[in-house]
Every structure is written in C-alpha cells, then in structure tokens.
Short mmCIF file of C-alpha atoms and ligand atoms in Angstrom, two decimals:
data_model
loop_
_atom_site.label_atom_id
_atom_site.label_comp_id
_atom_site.label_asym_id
_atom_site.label_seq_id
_atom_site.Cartn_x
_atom_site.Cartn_y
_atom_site.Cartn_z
CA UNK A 1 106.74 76.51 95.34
CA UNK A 2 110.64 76.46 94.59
CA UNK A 3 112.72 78.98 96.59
CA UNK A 4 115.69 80.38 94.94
CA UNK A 5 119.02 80.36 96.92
CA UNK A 6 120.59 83.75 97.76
CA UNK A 7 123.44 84.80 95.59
CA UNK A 8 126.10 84.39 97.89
CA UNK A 9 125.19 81.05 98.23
CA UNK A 10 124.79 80.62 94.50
CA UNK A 11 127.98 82.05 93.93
CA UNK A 12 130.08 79.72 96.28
CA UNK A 13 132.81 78.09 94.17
CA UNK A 14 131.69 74.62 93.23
CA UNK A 15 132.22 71.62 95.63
CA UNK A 16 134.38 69.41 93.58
CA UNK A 17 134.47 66.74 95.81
CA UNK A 18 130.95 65.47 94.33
CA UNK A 19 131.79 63.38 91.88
CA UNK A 20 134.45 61.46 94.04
CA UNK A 21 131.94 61.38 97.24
CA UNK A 22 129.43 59.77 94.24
CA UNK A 23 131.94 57.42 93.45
CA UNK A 24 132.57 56.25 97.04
CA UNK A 25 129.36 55.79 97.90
CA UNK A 26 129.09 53.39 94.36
CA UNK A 27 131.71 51.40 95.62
CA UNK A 28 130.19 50.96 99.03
CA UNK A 29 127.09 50.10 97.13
CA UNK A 30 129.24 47.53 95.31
CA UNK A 31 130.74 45.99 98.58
CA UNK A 32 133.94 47.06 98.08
CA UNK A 33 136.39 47.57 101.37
CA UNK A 34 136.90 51.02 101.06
CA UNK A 35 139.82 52.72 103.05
CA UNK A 36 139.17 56.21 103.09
CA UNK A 37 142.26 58.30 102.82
CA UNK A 38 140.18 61.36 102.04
CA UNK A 39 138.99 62.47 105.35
CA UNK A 40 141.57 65.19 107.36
CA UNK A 41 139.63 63.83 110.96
CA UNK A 42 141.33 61.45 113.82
CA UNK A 43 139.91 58.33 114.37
CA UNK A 44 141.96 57.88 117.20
CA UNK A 45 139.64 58.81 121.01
CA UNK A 46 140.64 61.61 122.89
CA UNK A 47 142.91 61.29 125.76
CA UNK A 48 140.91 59.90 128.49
CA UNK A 49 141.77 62.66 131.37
CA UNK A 50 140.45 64.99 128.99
CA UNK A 51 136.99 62.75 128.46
CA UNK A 52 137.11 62.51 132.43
CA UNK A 53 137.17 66.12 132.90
CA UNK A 54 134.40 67.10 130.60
CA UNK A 55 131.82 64.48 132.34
CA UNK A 56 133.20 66.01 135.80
CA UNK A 57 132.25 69.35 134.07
CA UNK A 58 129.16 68.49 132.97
CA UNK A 59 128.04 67.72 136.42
CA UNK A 60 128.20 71.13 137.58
CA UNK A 61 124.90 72.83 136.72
CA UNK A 62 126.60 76.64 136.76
CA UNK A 63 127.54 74.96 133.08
CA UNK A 64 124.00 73.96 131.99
CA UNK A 65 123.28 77.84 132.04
CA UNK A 66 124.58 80.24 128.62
CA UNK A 67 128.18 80.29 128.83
CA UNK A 68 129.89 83.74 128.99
CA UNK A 69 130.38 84.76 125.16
CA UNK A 70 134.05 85.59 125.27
CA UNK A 71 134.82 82.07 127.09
CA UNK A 72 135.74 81.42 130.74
CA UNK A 73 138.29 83.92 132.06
CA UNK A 74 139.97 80.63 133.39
CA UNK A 75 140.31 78.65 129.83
CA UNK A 76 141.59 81.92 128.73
CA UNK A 77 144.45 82.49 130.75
CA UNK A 78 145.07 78.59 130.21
CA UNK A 79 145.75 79.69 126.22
CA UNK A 80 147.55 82.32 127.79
CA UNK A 81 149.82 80.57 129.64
CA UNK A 82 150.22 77.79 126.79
CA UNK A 83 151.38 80.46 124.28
CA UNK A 84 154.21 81.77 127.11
CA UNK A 85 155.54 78.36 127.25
CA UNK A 86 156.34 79.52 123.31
CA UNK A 87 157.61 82.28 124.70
CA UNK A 88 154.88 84.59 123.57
CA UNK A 89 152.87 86.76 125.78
CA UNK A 90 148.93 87.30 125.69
CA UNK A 91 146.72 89.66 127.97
CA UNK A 92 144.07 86.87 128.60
CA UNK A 93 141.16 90.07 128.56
CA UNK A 94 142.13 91.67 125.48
CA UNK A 95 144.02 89.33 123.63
CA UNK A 96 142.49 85.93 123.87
CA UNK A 97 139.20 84.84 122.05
CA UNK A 98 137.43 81.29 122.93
CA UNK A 99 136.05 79.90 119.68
CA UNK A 100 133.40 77.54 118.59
CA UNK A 101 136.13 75.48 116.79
CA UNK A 102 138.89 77.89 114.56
CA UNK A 103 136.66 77.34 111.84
CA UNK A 104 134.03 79.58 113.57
CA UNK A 105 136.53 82.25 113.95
CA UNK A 106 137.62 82.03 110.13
CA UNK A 107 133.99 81.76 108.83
CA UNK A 108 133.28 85.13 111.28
CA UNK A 109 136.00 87.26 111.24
CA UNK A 110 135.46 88.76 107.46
CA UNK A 111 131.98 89.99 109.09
CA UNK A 112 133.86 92.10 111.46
CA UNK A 113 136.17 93.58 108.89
CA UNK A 114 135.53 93.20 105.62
CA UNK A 115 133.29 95.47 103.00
CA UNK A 116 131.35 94.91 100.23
CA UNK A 117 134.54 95.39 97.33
CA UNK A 118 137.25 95.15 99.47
CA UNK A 119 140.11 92.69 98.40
CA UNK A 120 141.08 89.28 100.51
CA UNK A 121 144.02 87.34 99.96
CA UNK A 122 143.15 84.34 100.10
CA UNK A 123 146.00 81.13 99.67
CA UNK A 124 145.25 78.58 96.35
CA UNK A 125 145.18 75.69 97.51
CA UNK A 126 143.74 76.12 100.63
CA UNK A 127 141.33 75.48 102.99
CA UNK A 128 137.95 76.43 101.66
CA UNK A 129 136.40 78.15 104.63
CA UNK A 130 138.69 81.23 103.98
CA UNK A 131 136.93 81.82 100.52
CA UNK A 132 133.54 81.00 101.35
CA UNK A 133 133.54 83.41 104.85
CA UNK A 134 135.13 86.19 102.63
CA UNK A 135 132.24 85.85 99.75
CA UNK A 136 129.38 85.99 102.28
CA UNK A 137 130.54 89.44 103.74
CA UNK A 138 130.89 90.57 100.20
CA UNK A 139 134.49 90.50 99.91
CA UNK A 140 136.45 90.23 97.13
CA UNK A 141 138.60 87.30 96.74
CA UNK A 142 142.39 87.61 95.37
CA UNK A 143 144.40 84.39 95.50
CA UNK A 144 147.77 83.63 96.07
CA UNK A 145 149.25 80.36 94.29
CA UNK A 146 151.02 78.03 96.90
CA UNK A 147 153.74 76.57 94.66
CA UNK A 148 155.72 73.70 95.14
CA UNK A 149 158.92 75.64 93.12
CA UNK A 150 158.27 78.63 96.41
CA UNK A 151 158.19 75.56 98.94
CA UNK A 152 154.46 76.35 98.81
CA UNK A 153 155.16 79.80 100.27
CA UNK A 154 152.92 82.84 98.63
CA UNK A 155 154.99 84.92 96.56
CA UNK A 156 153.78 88.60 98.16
CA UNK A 157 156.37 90.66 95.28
CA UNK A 158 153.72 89.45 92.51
CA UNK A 159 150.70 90.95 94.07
CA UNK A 160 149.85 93.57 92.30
CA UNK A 161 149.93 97.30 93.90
CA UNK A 162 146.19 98.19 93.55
CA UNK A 163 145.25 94.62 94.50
CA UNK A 164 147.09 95.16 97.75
CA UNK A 165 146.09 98.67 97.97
CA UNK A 166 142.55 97.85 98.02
CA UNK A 167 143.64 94.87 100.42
CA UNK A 168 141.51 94.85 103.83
CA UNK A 169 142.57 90.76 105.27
CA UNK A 170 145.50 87.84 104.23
CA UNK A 171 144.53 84.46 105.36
CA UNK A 172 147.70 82.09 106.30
CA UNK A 173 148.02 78.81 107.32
CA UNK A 174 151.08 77.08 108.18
CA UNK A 175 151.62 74.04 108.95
CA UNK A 176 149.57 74.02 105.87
CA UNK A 177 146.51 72.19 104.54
CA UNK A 178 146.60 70.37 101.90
CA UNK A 179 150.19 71.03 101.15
CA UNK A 180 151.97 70.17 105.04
CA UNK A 181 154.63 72.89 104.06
CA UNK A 182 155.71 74.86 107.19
CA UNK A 183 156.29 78.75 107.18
CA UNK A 184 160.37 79.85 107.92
CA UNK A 185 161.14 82.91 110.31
CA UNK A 186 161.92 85.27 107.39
CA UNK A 187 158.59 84.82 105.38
CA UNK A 188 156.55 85.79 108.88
CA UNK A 189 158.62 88.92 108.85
CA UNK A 190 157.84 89.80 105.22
CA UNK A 191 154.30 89.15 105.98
CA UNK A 192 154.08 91.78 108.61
CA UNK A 193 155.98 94.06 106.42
CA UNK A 194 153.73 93.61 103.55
CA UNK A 195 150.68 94.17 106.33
CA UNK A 196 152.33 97.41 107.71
CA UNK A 197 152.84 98.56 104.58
CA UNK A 198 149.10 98.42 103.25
CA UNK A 199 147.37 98.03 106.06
CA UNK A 200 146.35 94.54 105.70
CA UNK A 201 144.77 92.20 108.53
CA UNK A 202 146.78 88.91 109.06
CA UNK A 203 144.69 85.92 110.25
CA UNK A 204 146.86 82.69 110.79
CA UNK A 205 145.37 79.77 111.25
CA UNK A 206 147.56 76.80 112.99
CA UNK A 207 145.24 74.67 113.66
CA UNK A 208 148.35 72.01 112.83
CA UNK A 209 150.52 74.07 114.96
CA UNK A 210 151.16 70.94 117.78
CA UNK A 211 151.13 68.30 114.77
CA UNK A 212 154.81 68.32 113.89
CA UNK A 213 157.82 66.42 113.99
CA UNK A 214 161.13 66.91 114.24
CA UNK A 215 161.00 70.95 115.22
CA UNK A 216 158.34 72.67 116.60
CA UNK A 217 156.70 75.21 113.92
CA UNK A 218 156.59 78.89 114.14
CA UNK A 219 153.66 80.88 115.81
CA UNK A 220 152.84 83.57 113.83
CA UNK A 221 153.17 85.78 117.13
CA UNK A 222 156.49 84.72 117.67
CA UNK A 223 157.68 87.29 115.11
CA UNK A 224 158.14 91.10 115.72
CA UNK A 225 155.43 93.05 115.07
CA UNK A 226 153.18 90.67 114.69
CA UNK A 227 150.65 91.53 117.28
CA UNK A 228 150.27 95.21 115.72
CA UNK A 229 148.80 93.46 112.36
CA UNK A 230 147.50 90.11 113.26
CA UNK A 231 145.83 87.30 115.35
CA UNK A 232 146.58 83.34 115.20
CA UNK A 233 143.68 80.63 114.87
CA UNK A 234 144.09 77.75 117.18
CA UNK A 235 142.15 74.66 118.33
CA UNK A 236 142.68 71.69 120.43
CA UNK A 237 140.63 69.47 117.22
CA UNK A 238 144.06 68.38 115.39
CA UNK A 239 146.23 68.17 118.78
CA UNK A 240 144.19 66.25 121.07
CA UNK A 241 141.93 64.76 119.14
CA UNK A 242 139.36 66.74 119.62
CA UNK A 243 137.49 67.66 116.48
CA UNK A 244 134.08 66.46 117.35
CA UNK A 245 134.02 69.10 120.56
CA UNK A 246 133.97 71.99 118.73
CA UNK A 247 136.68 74.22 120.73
CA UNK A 248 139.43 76.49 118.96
CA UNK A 249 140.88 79.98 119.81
CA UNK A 250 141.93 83.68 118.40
CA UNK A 251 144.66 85.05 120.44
CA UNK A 252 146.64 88.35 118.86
CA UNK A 253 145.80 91.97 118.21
CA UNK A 254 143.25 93.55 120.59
CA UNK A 255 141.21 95.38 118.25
CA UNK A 256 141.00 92.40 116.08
CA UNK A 257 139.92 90.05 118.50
CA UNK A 258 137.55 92.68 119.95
CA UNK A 259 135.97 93.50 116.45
CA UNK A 260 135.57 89.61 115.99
CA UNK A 261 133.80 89.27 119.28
CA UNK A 262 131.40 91.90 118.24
CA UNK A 263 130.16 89.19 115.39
CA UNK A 264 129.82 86.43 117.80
CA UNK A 265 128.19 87.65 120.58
CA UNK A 266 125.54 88.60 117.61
CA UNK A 267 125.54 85.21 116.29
CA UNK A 268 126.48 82.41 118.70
CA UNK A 269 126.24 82.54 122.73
CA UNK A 270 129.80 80.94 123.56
CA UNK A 271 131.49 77.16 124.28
CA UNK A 272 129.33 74.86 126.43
CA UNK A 273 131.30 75.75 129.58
CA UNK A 274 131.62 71.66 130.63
CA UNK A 275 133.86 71.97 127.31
CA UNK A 276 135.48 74.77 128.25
CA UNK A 277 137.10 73.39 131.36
CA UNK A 278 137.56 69.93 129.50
CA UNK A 279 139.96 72.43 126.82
CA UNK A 280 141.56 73.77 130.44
CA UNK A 281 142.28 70.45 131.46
CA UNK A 282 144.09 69.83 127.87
CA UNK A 283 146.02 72.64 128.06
CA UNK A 284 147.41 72.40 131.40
CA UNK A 285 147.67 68.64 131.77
CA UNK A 286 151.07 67.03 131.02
CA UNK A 287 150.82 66.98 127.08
CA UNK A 288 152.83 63.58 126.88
CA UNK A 289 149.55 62.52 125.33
CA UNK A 290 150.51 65.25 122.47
CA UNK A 291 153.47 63.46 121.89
CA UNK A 292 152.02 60.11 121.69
CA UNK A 293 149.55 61.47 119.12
CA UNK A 294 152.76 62.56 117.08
CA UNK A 295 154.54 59.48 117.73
CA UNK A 296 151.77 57.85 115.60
CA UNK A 297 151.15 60.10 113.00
CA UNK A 298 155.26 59.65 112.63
CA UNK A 299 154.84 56.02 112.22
CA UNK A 300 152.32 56.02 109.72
CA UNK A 301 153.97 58.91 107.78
CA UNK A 302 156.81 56.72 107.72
CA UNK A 303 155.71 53.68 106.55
CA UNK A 304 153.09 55.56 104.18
CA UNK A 305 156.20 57.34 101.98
CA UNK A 306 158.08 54.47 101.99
CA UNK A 307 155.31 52.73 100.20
CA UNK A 308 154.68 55.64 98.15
CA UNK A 309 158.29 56.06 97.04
CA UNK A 310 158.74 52.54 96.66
CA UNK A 311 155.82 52.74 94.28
CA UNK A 312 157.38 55.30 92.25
CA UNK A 313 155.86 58.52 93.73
CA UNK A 314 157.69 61.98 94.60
CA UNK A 315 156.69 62.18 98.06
CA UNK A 316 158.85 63.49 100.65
CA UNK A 317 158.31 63.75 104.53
CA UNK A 318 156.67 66.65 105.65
CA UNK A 319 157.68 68.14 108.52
CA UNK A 320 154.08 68.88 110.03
CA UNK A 321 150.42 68.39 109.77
CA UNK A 322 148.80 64.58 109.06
CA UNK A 323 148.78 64.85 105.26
CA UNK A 324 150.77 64.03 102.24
CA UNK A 325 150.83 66.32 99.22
CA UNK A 326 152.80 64.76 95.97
CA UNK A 327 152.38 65.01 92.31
CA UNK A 328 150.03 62.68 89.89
CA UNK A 329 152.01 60.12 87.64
CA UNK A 330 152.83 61.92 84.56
CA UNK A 331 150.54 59.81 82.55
CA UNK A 332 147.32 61.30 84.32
CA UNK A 333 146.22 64.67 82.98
CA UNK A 334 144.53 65.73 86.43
CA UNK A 335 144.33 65.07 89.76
CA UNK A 336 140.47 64.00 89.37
CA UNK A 337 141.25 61.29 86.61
CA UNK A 338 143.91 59.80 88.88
CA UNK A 339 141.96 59.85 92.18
CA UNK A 340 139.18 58.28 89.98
CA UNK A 341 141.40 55.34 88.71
CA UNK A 342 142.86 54.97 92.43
CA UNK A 343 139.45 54.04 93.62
CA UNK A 344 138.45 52.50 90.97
CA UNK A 345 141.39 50.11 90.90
CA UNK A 346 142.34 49.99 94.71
CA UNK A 347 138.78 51.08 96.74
CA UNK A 348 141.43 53.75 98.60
CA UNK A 349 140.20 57.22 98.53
CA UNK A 350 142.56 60.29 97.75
CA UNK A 351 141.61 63.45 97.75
CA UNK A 352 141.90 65.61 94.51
CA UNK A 353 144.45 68.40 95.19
CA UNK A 354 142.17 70.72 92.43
CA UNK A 355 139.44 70.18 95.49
CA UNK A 356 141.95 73.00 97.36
CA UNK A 357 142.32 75.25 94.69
CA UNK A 358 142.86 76.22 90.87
CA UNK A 359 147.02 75.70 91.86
CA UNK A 360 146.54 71.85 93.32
CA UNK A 361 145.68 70.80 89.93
CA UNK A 362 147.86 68.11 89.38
CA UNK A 363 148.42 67.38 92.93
CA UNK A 364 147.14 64.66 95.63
CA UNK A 365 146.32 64.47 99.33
CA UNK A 366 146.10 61.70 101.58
CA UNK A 367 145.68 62.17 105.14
CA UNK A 368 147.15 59.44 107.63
CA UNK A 369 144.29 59.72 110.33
CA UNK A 370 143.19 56.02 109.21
CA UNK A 371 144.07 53.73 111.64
CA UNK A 372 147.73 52.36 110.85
CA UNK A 373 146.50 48.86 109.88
CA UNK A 374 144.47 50.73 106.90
CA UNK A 375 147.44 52.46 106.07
CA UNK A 376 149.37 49.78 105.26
CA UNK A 377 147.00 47.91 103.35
CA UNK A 378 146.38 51.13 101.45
CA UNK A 379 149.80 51.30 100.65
CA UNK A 380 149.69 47.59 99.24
CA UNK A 381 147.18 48.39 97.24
CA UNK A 382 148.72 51.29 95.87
CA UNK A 383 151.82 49.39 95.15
CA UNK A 384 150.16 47.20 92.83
CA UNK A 385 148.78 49.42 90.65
CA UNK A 386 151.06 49.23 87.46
CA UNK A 387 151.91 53.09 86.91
C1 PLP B 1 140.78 71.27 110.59
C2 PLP B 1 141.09 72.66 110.15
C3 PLP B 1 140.52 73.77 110.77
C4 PLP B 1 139.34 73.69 111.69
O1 PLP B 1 139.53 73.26 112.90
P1 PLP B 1 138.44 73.38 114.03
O2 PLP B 1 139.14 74.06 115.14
O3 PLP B 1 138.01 71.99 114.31
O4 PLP B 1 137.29 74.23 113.54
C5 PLP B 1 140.96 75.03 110.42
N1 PLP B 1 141.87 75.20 109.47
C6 PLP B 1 142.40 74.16 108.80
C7 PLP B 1 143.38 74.44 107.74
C8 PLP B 1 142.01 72.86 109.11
O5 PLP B 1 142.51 71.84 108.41
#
C-alpha cells in the first residue's frame, strides 16, 4: 500500500536543514565532539520557584480535569498586568489569549482568517512556522526581504498595490529570528498605517521580547492604533527558560483574539492548568531571574563577537534575542558550503541563514544557548580556521 501525502503537505517549502542534520549525525558517528551552535533552545533549567510552583500545581486535582480553553481567568489577568507594567493596557476577557506555546497561536491563527487565495506577508528570512500555517489554510504567501542595507526592516513602499490589496495578514517579529534586529518606534507606526490602509491583520510575534540588552524593545501595542489592527505573540519559552512547557500568549485586538479562539477550542482543549499557574507564578514573581538569564546571554554574546571579530568576521552586537546573524567569508559562495566546511573543519554547527529564507543566502546564525564553556571553545575553533 503507499499513501500519498496531501498537497499542502507536499507543497511545504523544502527543509533545508537535511543535509546539515545528515552531516551532524556523520560526525557523531565519527566521534567527533560536536558543539552544536545550531539549536535556538536554552540549556540552562528553569528558575526553580517556577519548577516549585508547577509540582505545587500539579497536586491539586481541580488541574487533572480539561483546563478551561481560553486559559485561567487568573494567568490572564497576570499577562494583563505584565503588559501594564509596559504601560499597555489589556481587558484580560477580551483581549488576552492563553496559548499552547506562541507557536500554536502562529500555526492557528491563518485558520481563523485567512481564505483560500488571499495574500500573506510573510518576512524572508524568517521563522518558518509563519509560511507553513499560511499554506495549510490555503493562503497565499508574499514575502518581504529582511535586508541588512534596511537594518533588516521590511521595506512596505515596494509591495506592490494589488499584492497588498488582496492582503488579508502581515506576520512580524521583532526582536527578530534569525537576524536579532529590533523594530524602532516609527516603523510600528508605518505598519499600522499600511494595515489601516488595506485592511491587513498584524500578528507580532515577540517571543524575544524579554531577551534584550541594553534597552528594553518595543511592544507592538505600545504604538497608537495598534490594538484596532493587531495582536502580539508572547511566551514565557525564551524568557524563563521555559520552552519545553509549552505556554505562550495572544494579547491585542478583540475580534482577533476571539476569531483565533474559535480555531482552538476546535482543535486543542487548553494549557494543563498545573502549567498555567506555574506561567502565573513567572509572571508575577520578582523577575531578577529574567535578568540573570540576560546577564548570561550578555556574557556569552560578548565573548562570542570578540572571537568572531577577532577571527575576521563582520559581526556586531545585537541588541536582543540569543543569536548572531553575520555574513559568510567572501570566498564561500553560500551559506550551506560554509556551514559545511565549519563542521567539517571545527565539529561546531552553524546554522545556514538560506534555512530562514531565499534573502539569508549568504548569511549565518549561531545561537549562544550552549553553555558558555562550549562557547568559548567554539570560538577557538573557529579562530583557527585559516579564512
Ligand atoms: C522560539 C520561537 C517561537 C516559539 O515559541 P514558543 O512559545 O515556544 O512556541 C516563536 N517565534 C519565534 C520567532 C521563535 O524563535
């Protein structure tokens, strides 16, 4: 018998992270000490109060039952009350979405919206989820090149009119991955003018939003307007740690967040509520633990472009997120070849920035998630590579 796979899964764009992932493996095989610089996950635990309150949780058999779909009125008003210490102000009823991790929301929320033909902008490179949820409702993919000339910015003037016209959802993500560039004040507003003028559906995703360093990033709801054209993605995975627990947020427009609800209470039954009021206890702890998290992606980011610019790479310090986005050496002709030779010749993995996108070509990533230790030997390696 052989069972054919539906289009839309035939027609996913192809994962090009194969032969690389092939390659690792090989040099596993081979007994090589491979650091993996590939992987955008924390090794680092989760802040123990936070562990502490989820086995508390856990003990309470009201949890064991289905969770309410929507999430715990209490959890929230605790992302209500964590978005006014931004200064931005939520209705916890109507304008505040519990998630099964933001990358639920983002695979869902083309289901609520979306038609068969309609147009998504969608940013190249980016993360992939945003292509992949808007090809199984049918959508039609547009994408906007992230360049390093536009500090990785979309240019919205070059979309063309009937492109926009026909335009139904953007997706956005600043701080961004793979890129780390961080979104000024001025492009928001353009982005909400561009949406009020066609009609368009912002979804933000900021899942780096608390991984930053000097200044504190932009929400997209922080800008005028922005609630009458958008929602914000959020998750506690990239803050606290916490990517294993499956927990993120939409907070923004009512309608929005209601039509989104309308696909998950069809397709999922909520947050394990022991979860849930582990997330509380995150939010509405002292988040000096956030700041030790930072502290040490800081460090590492640190000694990491150093290294890198000691080694003769042009690699600045991002201002957010835990990844660093630079250019190939000249004499590689694409990003594959020289993420090939770097494991080949070092046993360090790098991620391909074509991997994002068409416009990464040419462009690598390395996230600093490794313990610091790795990083540094990473970085020797990479030094000694004659380039
Ligand atoms: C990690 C990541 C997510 C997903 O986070 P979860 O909340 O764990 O689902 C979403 N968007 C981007 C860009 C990410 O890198």
């Amino acid at each position: 018998m052989s069972f054919e796979l539906a289009h839309r899964v035939k027609n996913l764009p192809p994962y090009l992270f194969e032969k690389l992932d092939q390659a690792k493996s090989k040099a596993l095989a081979r007994g090589v000490d491979v650091i993996d610089l590939g992987i955008g996950d924390p090794q680092d635990p989760t802040p123990s109060h936070i562990v502490e309150a989820l086995y508390e949780a856990s003990k309470k058999s009201l949890n064991h039952r289905y969770p309410t779909y929507v999430g715990l009125l209490s959890l929230r008003t605790a992302i209500a009350d964590f978005y006014r210490k931004k200064g931005i102000v939520l209705d916890p009823q109507r304008e505040v979405l519990a998630l099964i991790g933001s990358k639920e929301g983002i695979a869902h929320i083309p289901f609520a919206f979306v038609n068969p033909g309609d147009v998504v902008l969608v940013p190249d490179p980016g993360y992939p989820v945003f292509s992949s949820s808007t090809l199984f409702a049918g959508g039609e993919i547009y994408k906007m090149p992230l360049l390093e000339e536009n500090r990785y910015l979309p240019d919205l003037s070059i979309i063309p009119q009937a492109i926009a016209q026909r335009c139904k959802m953007m997706f956005l993500n600043y701080p961004n991955n793979p890129t780390a560039a961080v979104a000024p004040f001025e492009f928001y507003e353009h982005v909400i003018q561009f949406a009020k003028k066609y009609n368009i559906i912002v979804c933000h995703d900021a899942a780096y939003a608390d991984v930053y360093f000097e200044k504190r990033p932009f929400s997209f709801l922080e800008i005028e307007g922005a609630k009458e054209v958008g929602i914000e993605f959020g998750s506690l995975s990239k803050t606290y740690n916490m990517t294993g627990w499956r927990i993120g947020w939409a907070v923004g427009n009512a309608d929005i967040i209601f039509g989104l609800s309308k696909i998950k209470t069809n397709t999922d039954s909520g947050v394990f509520q022991a979860v849930q009021e582990a997330a509380i206890c995150a939010l509405n702890s002292d988040q000096k633990c956030v700041d030790d998290i930072r502290k040490v992606y800081q460090t590492k980011r640190d000694v990491a472009v150093l290294a890198l610019k000691k080694a003769g790479f042009s690699v600045s310090s991002q201002e957010a997120t835990f990844y660093l986005w630079f250019r190939i050496p000249k004499m590689f002709n694409s990003s594959e070849s020289f993420a090939s030779y770097v494991l080949e010749k070092t046993g360090v993995v790098i991620t391909p920035g074509n991997g994002f996108g068409e416009a990464g070509e040419g462009y690598v990533r390395i996230s600093l998630t490794a313990p610091l230790a790795r990083i540094e030997e990473a970085m020797r390696r990479l030094s000694s590579l004659c380039l």
